PDB file of C-alpha atoms in Angstrom:
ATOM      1  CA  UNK A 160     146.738 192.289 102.987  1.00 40.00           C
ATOM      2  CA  UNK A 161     146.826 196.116 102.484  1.00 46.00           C
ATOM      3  CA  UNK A 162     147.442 198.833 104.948  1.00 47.00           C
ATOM      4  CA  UNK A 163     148.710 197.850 108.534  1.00 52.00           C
ATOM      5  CA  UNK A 164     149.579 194.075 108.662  1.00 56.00           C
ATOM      6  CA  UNK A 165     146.657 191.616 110.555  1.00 64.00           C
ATOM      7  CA  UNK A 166     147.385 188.343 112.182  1.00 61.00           C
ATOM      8  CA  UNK A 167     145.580 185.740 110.461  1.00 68.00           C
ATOM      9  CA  UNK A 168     141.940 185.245 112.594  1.00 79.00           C
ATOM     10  CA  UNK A 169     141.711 181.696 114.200  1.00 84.00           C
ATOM     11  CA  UNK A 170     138.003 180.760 114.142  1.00 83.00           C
ATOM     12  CA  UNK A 171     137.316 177.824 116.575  1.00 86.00           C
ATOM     13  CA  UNK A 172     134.047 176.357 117.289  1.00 83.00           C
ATOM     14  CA  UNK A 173     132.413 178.657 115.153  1.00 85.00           C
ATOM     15  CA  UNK A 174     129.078 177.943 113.238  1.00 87.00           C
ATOM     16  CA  UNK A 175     129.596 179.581 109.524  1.00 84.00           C
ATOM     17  CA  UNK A 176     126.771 177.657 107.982  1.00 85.00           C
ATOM     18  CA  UNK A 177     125.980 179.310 104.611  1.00 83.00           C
ATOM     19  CA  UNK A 178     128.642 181.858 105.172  1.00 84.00           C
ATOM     20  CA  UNK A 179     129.339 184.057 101.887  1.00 85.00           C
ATOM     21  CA  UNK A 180     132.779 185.039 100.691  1.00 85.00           C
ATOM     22  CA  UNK A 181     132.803 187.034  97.679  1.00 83.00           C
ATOM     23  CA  UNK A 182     136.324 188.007  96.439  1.00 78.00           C
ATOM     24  CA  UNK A 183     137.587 187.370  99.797  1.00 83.00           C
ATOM     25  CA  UNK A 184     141.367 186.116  99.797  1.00 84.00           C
ATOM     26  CA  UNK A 185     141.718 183.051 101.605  1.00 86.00           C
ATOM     27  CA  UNK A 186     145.433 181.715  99.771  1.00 84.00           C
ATOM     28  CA  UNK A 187     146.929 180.028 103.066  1.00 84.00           C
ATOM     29  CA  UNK A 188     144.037 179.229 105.024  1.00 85.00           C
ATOM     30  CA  UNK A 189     143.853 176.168 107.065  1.00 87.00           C
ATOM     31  CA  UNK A 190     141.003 174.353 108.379  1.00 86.00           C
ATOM     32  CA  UNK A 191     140.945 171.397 110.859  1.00 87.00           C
ATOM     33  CA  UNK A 192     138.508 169.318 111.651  1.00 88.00           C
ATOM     34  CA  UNK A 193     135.177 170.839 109.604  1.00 87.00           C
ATOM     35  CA  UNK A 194     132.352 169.724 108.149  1.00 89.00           C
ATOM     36  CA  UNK A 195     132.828 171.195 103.961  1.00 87.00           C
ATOM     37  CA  UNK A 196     129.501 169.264 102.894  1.00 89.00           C
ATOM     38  CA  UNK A 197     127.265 170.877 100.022  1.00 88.00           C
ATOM     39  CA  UNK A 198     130.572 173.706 100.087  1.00 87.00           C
ATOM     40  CA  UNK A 199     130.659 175.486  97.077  1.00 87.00           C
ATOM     41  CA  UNK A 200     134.103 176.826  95.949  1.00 86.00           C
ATOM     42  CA  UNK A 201     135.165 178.719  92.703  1.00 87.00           C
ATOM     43  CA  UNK A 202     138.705 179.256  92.718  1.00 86.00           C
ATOM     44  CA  UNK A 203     139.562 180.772  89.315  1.00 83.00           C
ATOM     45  CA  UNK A 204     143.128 181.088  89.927  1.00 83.00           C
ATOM     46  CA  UNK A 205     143.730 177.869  90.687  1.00 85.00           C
ATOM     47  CA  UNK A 206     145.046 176.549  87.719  1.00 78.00           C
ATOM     48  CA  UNK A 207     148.110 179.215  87.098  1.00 79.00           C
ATOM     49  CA  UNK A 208     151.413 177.386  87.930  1.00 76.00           C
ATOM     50  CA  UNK A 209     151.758 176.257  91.540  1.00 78.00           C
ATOM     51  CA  UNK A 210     148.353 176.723  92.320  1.00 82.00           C
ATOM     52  CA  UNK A 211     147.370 173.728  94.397  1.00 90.00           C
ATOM     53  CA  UNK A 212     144.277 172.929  96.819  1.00 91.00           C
ATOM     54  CA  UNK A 213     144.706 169.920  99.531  1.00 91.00           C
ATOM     55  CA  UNK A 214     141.845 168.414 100.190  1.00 91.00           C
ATOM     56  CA  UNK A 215     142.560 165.825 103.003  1.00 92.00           C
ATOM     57  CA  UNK A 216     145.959 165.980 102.142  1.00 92.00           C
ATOM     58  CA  UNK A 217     145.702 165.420  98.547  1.00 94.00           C
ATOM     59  CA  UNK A 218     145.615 168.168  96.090  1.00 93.00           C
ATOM     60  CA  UNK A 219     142.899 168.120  94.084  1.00 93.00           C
ATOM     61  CA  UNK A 220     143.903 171.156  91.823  1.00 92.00           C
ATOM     62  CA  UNK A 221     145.440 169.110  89.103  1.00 92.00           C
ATOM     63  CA  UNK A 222     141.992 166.774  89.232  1.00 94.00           C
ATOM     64  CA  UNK A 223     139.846 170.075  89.159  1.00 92.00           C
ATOM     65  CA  UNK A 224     141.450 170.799  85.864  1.00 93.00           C
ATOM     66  CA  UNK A 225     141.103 167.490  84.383  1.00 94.00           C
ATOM     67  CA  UNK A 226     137.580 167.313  84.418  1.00 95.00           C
ATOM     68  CA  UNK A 227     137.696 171.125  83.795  1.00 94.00           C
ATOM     69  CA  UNK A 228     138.982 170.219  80.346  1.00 95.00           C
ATOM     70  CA  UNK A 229     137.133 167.455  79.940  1.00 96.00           C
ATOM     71  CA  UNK A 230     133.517 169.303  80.763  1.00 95.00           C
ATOM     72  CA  UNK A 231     134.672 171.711  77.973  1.00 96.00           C
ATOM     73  CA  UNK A 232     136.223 170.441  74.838  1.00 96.00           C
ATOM     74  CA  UNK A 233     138.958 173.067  73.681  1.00 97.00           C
ATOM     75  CA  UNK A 234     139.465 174.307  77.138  1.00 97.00           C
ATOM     76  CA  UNK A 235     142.844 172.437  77.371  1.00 96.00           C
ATOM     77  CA  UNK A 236     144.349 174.065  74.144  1.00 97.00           C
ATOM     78  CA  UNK A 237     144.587 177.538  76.547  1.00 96.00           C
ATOM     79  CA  UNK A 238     148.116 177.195  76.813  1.00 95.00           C
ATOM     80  CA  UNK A 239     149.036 177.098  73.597  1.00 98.00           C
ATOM     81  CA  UNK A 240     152.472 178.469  73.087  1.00 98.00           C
ATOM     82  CA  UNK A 241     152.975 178.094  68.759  1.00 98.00           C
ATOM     83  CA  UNK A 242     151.107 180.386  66.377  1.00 98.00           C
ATOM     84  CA  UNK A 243     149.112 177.373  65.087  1.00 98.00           C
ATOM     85  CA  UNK A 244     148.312 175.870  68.539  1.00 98.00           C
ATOM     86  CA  UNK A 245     146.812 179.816  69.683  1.00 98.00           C
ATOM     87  CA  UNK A 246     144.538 179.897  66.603  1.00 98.00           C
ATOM     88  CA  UNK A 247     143.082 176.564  66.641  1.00 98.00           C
ATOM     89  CA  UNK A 248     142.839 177.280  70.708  1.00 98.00           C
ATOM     90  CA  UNK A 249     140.556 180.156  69.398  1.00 98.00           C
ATOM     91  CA  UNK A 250     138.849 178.302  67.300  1.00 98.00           C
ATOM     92  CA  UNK A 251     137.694 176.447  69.815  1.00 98.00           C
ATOM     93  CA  UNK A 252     136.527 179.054  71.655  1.00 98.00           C
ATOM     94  CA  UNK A 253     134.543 180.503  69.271  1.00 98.00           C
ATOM     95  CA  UNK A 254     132.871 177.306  68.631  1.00 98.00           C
ATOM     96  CA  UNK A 255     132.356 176.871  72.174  1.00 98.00           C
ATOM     97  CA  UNK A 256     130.628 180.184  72.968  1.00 98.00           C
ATOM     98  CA  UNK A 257     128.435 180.325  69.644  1.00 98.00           C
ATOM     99  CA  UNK A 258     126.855 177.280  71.114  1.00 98.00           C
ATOM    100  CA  UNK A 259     126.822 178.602  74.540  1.00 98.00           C
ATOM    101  CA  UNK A 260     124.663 182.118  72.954  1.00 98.00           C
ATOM    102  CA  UNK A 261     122.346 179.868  70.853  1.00 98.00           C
ATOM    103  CA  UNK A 262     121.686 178.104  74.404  1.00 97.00           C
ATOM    104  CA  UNK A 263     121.055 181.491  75.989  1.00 97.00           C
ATOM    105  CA  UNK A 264     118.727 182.496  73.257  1.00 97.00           C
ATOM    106  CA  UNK A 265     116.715 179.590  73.405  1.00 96.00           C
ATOM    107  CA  UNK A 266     115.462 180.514  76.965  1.00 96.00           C
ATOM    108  CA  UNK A 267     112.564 182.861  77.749  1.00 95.00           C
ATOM    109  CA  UNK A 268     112.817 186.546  76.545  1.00 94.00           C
ATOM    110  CA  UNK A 269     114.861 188.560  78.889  1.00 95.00           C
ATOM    111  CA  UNK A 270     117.080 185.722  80.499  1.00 96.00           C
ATOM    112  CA  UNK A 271     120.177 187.176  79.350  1.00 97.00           C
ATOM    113  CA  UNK A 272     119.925 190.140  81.443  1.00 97.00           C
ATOM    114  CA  UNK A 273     118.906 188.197  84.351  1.00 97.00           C
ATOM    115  CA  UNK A 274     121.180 188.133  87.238  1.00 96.00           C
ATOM    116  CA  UNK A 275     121.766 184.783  89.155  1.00 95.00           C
ATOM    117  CA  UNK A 276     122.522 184.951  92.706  1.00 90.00           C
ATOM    118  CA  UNK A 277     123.998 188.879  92.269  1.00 89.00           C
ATOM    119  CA  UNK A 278     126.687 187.535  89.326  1.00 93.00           C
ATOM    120  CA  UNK A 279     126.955 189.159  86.169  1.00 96.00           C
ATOM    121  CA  UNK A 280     123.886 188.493  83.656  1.00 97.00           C
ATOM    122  CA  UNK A 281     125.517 186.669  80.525  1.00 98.00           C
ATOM    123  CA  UNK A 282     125.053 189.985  78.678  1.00 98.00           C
ATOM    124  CA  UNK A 283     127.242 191.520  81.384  1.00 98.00           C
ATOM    125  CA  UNK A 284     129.362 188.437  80.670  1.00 98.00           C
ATOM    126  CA  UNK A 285     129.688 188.965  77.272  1.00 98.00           C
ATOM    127  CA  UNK A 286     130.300 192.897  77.496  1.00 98.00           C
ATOM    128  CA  UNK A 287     133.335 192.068  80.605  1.00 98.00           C
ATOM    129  CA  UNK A 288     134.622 189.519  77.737  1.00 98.00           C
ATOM    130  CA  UNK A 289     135.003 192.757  75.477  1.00 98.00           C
ATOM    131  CA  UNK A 290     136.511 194.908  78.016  1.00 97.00           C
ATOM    132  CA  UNK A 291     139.040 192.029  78.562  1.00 97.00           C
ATOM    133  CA  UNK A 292     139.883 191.508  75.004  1.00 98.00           C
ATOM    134  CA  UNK A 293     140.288 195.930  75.059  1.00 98.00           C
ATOM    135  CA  UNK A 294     142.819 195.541  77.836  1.00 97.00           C
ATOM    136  CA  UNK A 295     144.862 192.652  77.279  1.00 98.00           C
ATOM    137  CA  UNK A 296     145.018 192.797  73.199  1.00 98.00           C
ATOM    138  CA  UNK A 297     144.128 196.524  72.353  1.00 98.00           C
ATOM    139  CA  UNK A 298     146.356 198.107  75.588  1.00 97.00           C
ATOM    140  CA  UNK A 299     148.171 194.838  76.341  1.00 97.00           C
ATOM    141  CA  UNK A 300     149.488 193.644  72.704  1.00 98.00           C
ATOM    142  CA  UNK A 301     148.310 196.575  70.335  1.00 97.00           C
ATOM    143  CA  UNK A 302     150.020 198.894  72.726  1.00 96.00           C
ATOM    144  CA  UNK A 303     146.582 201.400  72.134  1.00 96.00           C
ATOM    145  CA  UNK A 304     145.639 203.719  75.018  1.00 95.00           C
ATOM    146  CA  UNK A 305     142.841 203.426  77.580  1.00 94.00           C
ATOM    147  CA  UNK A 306     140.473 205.757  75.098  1.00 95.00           C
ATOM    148  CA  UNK A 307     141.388 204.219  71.785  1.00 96.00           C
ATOM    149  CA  UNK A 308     141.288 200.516  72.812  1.00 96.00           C
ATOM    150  CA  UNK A 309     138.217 200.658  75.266  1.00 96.00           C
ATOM    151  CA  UNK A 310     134.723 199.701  73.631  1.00 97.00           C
ATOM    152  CA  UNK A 311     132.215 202.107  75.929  1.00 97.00           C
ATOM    153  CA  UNK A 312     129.923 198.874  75.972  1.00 97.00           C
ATOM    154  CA  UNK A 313     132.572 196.717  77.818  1.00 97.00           C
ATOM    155  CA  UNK A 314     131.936 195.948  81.800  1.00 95.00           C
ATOM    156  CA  UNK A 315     135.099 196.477  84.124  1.00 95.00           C
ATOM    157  CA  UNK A 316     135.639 194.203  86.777  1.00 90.00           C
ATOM    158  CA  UNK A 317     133.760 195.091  90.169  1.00 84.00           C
ATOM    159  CA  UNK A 318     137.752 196.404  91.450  1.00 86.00           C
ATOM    160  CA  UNK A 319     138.204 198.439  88.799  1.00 88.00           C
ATOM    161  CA  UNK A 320     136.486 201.590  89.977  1.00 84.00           C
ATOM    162  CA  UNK A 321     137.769 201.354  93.341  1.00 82.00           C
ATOM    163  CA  UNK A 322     140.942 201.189  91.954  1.00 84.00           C
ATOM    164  CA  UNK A 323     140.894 204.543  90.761  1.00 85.00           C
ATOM    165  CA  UNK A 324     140.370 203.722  87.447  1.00 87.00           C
ATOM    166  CA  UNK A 325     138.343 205.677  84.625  1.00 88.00           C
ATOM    167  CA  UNK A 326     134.888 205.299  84.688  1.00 92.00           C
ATOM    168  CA  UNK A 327     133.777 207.533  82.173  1.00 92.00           C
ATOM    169  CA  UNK A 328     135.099 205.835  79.159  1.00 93.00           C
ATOM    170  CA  UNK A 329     132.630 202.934  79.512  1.00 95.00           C
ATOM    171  CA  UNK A 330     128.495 203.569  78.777  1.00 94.00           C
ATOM    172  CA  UNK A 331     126.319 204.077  81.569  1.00 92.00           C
ATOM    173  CA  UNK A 332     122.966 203.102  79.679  1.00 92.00           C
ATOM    174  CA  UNK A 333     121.980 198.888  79.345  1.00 93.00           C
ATOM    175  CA  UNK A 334     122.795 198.440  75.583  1.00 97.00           C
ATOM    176  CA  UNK A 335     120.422 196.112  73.816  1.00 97.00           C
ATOM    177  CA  UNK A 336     121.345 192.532  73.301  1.00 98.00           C
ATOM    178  CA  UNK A 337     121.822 193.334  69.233  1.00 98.00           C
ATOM    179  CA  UNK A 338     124.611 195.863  70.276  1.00 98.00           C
ATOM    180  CA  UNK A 339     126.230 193.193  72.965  1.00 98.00           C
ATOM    181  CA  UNK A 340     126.501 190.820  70.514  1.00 98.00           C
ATOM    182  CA  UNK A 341     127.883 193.609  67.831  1.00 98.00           C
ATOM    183  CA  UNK A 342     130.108 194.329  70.194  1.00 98.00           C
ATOM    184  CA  UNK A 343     131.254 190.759  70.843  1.00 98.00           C
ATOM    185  CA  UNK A 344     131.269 189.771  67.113  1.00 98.00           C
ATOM    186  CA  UNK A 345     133.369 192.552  66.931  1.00 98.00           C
ATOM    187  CA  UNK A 346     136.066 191.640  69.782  1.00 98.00           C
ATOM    188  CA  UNK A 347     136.237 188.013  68.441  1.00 98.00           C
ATOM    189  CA  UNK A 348     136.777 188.977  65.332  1.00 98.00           C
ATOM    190  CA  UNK A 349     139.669 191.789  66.394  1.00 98.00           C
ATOM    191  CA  UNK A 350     141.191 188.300  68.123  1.00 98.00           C
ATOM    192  CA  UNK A 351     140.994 186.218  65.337  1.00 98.00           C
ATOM    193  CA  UNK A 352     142.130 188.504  62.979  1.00 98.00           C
ATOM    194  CA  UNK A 353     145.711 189.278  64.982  1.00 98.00           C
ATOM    195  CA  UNK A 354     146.028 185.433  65.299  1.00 98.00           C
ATOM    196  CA  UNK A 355     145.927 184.977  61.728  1.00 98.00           C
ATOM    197  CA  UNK A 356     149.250 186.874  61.178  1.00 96.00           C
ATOM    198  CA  UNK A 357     150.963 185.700  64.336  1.00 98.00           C
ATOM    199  CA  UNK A 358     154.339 184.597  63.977  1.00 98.00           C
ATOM    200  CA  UNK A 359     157.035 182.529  66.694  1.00 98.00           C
ATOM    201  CA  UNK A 360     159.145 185.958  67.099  1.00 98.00           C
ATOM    202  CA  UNK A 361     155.969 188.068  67.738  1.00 97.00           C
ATOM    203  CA  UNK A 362     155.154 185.840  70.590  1.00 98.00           C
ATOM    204  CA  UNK A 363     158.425 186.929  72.393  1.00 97.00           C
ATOM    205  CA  UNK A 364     157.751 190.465  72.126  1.00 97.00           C
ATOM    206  CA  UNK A 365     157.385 192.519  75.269  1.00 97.00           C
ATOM    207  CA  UNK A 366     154.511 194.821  75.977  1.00 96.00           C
ATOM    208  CA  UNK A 367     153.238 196.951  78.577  1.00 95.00           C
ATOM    209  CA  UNK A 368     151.567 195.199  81.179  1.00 96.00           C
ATOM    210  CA  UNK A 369     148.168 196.809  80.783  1.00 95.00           C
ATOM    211  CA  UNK A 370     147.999 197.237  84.435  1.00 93.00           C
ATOM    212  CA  UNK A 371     150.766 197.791  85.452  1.00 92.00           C
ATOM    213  CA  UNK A 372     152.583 200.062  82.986  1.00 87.00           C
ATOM    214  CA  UNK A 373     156.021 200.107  84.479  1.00 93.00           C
ATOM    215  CA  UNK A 374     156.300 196.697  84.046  1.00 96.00           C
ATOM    216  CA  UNK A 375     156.439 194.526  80.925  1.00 97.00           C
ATOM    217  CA  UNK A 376     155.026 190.779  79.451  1.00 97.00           C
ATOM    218  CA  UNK A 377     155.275 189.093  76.807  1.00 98.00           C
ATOM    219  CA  UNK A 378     152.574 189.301  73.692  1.00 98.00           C
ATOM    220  CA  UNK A 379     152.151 185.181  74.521  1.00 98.00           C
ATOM    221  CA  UNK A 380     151.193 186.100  78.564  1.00 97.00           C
ATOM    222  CA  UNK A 381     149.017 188.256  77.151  1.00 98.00           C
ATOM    223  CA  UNK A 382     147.210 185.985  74.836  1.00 98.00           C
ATOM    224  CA  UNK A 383     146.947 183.405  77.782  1.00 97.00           C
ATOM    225  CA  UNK A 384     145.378 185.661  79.523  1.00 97.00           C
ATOM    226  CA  UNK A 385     142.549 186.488  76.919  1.00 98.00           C
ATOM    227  CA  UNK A 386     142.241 182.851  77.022  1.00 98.00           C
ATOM    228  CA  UNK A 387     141.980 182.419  80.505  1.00 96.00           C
ATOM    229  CA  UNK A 388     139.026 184.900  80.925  1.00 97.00           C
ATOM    230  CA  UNK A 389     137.391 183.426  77.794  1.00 98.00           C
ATOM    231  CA  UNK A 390     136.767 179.823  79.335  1.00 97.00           C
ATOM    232  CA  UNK A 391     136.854 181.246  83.081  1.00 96.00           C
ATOM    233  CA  UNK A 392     133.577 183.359  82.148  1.00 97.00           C
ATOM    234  CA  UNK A 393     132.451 180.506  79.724  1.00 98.00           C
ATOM    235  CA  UNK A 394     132.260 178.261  83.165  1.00 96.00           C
ATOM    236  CA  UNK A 395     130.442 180.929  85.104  1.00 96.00           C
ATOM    237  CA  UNK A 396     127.901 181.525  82.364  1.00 97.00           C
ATOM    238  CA  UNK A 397     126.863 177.983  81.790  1.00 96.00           C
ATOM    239  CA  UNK A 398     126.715 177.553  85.314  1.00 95.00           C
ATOM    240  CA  UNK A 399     124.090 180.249  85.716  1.00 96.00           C
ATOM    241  CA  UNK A 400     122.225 179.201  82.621  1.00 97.00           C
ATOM    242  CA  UNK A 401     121.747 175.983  84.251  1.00 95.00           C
ATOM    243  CA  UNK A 402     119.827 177.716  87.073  1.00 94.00           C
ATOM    244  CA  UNK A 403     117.755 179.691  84.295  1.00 94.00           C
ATOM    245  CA  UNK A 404     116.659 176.427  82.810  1.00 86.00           C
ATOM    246  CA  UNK A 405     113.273 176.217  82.936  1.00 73.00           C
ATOM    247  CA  UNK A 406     111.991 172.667  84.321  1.00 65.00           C
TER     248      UNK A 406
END
């Protein structure tokens, strides 16, 4: 919570049929006795450590990521911790979202800046995917500030604004789909490239925590993390290229 504290609402005999949460923090919650059929829930944090979701008293978190990893070849090579196990872990993704674009280009013209049920279109996708790659690599890891690391064709996430963050360093105008994927190419390569030199004791270095610049992690955390929004956003986009599919 911020501001004054809340106690937690009790909803009882309440119909929330088709009820909507969008970034809505629900860590905690309990519910009794309801009906969860058709319920649709994307928990992207819920495989960091000690992340667990009881479902009839069994968590299902650790089954979630099973078939998680087993939807997505590659996916479970995220946590690499060895120089060797981070670039074949790339690798993968790479190979994973080269298929993923070819299956995006394949659709009609103009699917790739269609938006699915108010998510990001997958060229928003791919243009967040450079802005993460800026933040946790180029301010993160490279230790490069806000203006030097930031491509103006990345997307922030919908916080970041709010936040009090800088705007102005990003592009207002829609780029075309040849500069997303320039910028992309571009990203992936700037990953790559850093993983082909990476050695144990560079893994162990500290750097500033990109958002929080009082506080420090190591260059490994922040190479997780690139991971983690690679196959997070890989999930989301596939989903919503399902929907585009034509029949």
């Amino acid at each position: 919570m911020t501001g004054q504290e809340q106690a937690p609402t009790a909803f009882v005999d309440v119909d929330l049929r088709g009820a909507r949460f969008v970034r809505a923090d629900l860590s905690g919650a309990v519910l009794r006795g309801v009906d969860v059929q058709g319920m649709d829930l994307d928990a992207p944090w819920l495989s960091e450590d000690g992340g667990s979701l009881l479902v009839n008293g069994v968590d299902v978190a650790p089954l979630v990521e099973a078939e998680l990893d087993r939807r997505f070849p590659g996916r479970s090579e995220r946590r690499a911790t060895t120089p060797e196990g981070l670039r074949s872990a790339w690798a993968a993704v790479e190979r994973t979202w080269t298929a993923t674009v070819a299956r995006a280009e394949a659709l009609p013209q103009g699917s790739v800046d269609v938006e699915v049920e108010g998510e990001w279109s997958f060229a928003q996708t791919l243009r967040h995917l450079v802005m993460a790659t800026d933040t946790w690599l180029g301010r993160g890891v490279l230790g490069l500030s806000l203006q030097e690391a930031t491509h103006p064709l990345g997307v922030p996430n919908a916080e970041y604004a709010a936040d009090g963050h800088d705007m102005s360093v990003f592009a207002t105008r829609t780029p075309s789909w040849g500069d997303v994927l320039q910028a992309r190419a571009e990203r992936v390569a700037m990953v790559r490239d850093f993983l082909a030199d990476l050695t144990p004791e560079r893994l162990t270095v500290p750097c500033r925590h990109p958002w929080d610049p009082v506080s420090t992690v190591s260059t490994l955390h922040c190479l997780h993390v690139v991971l983690h929004e690679e196959w997070e956003h890989h999930r989301y986009a596939v989903r919503d290229l399902a929907a585009l599919q034509p029949d």
